[in-house]
CSV table of C-alpha atoms and ligand atoms in Angstrom, one decimal:
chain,number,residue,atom,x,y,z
B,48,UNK,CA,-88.8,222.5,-195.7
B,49,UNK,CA,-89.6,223.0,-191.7
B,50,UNK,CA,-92.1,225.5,-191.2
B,51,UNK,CA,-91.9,228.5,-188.4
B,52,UNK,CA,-94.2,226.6,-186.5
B,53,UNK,CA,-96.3,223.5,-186.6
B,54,UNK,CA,-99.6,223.0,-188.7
B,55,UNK,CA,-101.7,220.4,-185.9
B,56,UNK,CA,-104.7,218.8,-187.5
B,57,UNK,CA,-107.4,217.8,-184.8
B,58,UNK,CA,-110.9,216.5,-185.3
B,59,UNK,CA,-113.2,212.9,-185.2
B,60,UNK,CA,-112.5,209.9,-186.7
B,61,UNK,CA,-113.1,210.0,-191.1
B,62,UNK,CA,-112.1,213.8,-191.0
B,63,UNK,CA,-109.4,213.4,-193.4
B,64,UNK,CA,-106.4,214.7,-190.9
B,65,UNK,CA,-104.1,212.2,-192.2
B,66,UNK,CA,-105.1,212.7,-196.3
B,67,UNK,CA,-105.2,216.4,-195.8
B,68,UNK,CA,-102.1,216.9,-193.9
B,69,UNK,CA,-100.5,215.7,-196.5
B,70,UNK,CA,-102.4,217.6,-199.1
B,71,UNK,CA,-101.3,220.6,-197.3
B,72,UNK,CA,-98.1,219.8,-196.4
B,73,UNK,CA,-97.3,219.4,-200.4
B,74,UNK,CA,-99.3,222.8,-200.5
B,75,UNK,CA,-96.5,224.4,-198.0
B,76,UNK,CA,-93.5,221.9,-199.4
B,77,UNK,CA,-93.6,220.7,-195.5
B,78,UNK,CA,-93.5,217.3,-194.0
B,79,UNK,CA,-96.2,215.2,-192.9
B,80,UNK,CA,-96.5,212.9,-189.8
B,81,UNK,CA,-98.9,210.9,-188.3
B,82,UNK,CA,-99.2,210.8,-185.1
B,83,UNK,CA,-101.3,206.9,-185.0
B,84,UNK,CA,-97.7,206.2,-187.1
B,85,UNK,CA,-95.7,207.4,-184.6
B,86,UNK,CA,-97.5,205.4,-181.6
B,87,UNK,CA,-97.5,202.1,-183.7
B,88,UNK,CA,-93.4,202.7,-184.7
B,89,UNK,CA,-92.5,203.1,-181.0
B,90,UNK,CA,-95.1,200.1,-180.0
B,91,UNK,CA,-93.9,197.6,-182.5
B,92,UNK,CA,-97.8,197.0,-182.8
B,93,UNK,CA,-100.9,198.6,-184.7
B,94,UNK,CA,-103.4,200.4,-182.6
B,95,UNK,CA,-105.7,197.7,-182.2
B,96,UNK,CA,-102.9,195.4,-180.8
B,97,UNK,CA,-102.3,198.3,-178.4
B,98,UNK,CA,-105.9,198.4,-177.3
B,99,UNK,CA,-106.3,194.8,-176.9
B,100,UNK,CA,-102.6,194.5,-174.7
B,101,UNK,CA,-103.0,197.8,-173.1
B,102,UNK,CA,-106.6,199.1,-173.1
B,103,UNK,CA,-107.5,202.4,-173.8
B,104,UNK,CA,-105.9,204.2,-171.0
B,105,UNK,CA,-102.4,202.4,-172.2
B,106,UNK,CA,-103.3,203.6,-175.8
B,107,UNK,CA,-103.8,207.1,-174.5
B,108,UNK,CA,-100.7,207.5,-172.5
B,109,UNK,CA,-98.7,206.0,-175.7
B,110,UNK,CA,-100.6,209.3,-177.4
B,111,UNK,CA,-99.5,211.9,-174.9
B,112,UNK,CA,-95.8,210.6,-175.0
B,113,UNK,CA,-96.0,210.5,-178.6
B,114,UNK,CA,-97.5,213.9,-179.4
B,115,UNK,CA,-94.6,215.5,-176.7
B,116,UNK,CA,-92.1,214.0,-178.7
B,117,UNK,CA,-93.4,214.7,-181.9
B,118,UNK,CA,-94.2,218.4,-181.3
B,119,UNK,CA,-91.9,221.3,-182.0
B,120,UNK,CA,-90.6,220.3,-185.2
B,121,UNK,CA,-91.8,222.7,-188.3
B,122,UNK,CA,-94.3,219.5,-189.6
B,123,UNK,CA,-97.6,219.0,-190.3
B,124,UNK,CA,-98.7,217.2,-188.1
B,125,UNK,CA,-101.9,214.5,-188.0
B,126,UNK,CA,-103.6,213.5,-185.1
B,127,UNK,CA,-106.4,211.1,-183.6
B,128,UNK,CA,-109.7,211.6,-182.7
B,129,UNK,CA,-109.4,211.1,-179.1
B,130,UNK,CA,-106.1,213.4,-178.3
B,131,UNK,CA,-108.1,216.2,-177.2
B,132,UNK,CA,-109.3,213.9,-174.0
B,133,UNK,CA,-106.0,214.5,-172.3
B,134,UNK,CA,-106.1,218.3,-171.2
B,135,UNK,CA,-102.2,217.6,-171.0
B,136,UNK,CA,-102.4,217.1,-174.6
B,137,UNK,CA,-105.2,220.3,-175.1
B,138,UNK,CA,-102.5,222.8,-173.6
B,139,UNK,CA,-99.5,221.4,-175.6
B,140,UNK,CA,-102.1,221.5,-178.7
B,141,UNK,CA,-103.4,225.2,-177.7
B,142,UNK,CA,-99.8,226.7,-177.4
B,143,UNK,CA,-98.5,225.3,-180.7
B,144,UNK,CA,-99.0,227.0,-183.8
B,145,UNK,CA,-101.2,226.6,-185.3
B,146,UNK,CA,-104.0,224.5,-184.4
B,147,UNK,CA,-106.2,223.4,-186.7
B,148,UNK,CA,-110.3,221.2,-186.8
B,149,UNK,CA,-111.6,219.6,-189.4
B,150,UNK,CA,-115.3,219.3,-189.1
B,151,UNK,CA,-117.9,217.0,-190.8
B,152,UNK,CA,-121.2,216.5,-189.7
B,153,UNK,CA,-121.7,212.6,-187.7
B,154,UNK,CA,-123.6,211.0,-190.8
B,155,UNK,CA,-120.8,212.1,-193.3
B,156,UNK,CA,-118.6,210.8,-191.4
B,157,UNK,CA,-120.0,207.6,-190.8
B,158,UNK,CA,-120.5,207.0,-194.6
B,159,UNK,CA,-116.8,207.6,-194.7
B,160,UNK,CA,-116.0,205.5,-192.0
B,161,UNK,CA,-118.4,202.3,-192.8
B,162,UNK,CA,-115.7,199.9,-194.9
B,163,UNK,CA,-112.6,201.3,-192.0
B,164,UNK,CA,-114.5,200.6,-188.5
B,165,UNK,CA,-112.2,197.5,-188.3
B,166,UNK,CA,-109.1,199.2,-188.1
B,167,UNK,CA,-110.8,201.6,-185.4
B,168,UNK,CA,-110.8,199.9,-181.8
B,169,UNK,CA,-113.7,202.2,-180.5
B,170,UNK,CA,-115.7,201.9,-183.7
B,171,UNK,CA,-115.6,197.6,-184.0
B,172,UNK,CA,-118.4,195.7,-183.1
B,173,UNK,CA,-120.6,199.0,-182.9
B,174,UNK,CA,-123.3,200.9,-184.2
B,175,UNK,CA,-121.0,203.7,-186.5
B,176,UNK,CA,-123.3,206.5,-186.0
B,177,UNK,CA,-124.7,206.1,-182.9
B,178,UNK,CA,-121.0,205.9,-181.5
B,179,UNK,CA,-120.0,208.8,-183.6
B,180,UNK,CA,-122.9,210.7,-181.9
B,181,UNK,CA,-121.9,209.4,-178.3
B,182,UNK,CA,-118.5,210.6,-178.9
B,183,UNK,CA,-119.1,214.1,-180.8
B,184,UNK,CA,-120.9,214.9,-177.7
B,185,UNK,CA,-118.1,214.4,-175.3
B,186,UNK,CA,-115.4,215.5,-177.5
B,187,UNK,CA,-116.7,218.7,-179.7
B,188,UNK,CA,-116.6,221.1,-177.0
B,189,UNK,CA,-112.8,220.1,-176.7
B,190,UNK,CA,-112.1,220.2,-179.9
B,191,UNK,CA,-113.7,223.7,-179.7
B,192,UNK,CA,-111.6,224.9,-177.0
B,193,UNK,CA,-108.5,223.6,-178.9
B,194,UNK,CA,-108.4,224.9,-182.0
B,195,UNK,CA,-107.1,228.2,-183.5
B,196,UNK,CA,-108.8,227.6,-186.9
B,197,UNK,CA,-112.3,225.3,-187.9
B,198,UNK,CA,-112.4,224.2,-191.4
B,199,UNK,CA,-115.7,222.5,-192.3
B,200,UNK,CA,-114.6,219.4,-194.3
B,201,UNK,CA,-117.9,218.5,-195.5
B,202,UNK,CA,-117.9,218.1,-199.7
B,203,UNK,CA,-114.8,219.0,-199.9
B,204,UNK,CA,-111.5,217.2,-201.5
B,205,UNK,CA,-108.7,217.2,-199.6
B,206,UNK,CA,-106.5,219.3,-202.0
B,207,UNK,CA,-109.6,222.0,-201.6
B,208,UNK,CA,-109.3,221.2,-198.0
B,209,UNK,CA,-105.5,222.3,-197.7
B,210,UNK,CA,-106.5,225.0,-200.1
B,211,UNK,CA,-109.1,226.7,-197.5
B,212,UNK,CA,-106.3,225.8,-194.8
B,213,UNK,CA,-103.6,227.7,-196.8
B,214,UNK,CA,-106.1,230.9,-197.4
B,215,UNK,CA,-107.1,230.6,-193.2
B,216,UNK,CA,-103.4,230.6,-192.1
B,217,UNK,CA,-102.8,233.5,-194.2
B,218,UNK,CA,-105.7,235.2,-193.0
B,219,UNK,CA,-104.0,234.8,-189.3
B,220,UNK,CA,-100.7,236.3,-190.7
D,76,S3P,C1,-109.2,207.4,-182.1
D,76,S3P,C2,-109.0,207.7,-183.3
D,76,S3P,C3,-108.0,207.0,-184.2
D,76,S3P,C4,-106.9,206.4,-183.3
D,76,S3P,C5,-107.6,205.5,-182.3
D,76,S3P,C6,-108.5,206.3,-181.3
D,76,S3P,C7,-110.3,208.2,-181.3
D,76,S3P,O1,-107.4,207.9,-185.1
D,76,S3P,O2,-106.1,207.3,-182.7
D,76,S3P,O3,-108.2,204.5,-182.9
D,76,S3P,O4,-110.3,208.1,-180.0
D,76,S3P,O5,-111.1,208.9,-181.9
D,76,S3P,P1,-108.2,208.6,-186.4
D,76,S3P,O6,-108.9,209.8,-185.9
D,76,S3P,O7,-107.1,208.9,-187.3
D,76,S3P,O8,-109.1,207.5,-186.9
């Protein structure tokens, strides 16, 4: 089913966007998408591979071009960490409906994030928590700006975390 309007998940790295938007979209009987899926269908190449070729600021304009194209379309949508750096993508993100962060505390997520920091170009080769720290810094105050709705994710499943996102949507209604 397509949805009035899009459900946007925003937030760091081992938040869960990708397992709870699908959660919730099985909650609403919507669709899910990924936007990391979307970049590496339309590369031909993981995300890695795309930082490796293209660097990050090739990786980032992939992520603009991908969340245009992806917006707009009823879905419940899942997106990386960093898309709140482009204010490009902030505005597209703040006019949508409904925008949506899921928080953690930086030590929860780096327990989450320990055995997946390979698959992560900005996490490899690096101290998890200190980078999670460096980056929470830059990026919470966007992700602030940015979102409609904060959900803290923090001992939480995600079917309890599409749950509280359900009961906050309604609450906007
Ligand atoms: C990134 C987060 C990743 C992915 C890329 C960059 C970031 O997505 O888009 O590795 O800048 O935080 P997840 O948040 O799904 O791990």
């Amino acid at each position: 089913m397509l949805l009035e309007n899009d459900i946007i998940l925003i937030g760091p790295m081992g938040s869960g966007k990708s397992t709870v938007a699908h959660a919730l979209a099985r909650l609403l009987a919507a669709t899910p998408v990924d936007l990391d899926a979307v970049i590496e269908k339309e590369a031909g190449k993981t995300i890695s591979a795309i930082f490796e070729a293209e660097g990050e600021a090739g990786f980032r304009l992939r992520e603009h071009q991908a969340l245009q194209a992806t917006l707009g379309q009823g879905r419940v949508v899942a997106t990386g960490g960093g898309v709140v750096l482009d204010p490009r993508n902030r505005m597209l993100l703040r006019r949508a409906q409904t925008c949506i962060w899921l928080d953690a505390p930086t030590d929860v997520l780096a327990a989450r994030l320990q055995s997946e920091a390979m698959k992560r170009p900005l996490l490899a080769n690096e101290n998890i928590e200190a980078k999670l720290i460096a980056l929470d810094r830059i990026r919470r105050p966007l992700y602030e700006e940015t979102a409609h709705i904060r959900i803290d994710t923090q001992a939480a499943a995600p079917d309890q975390i599409a749950v509280k996102i359900e009961a906050a949507l309604l609450e906007r209604t």
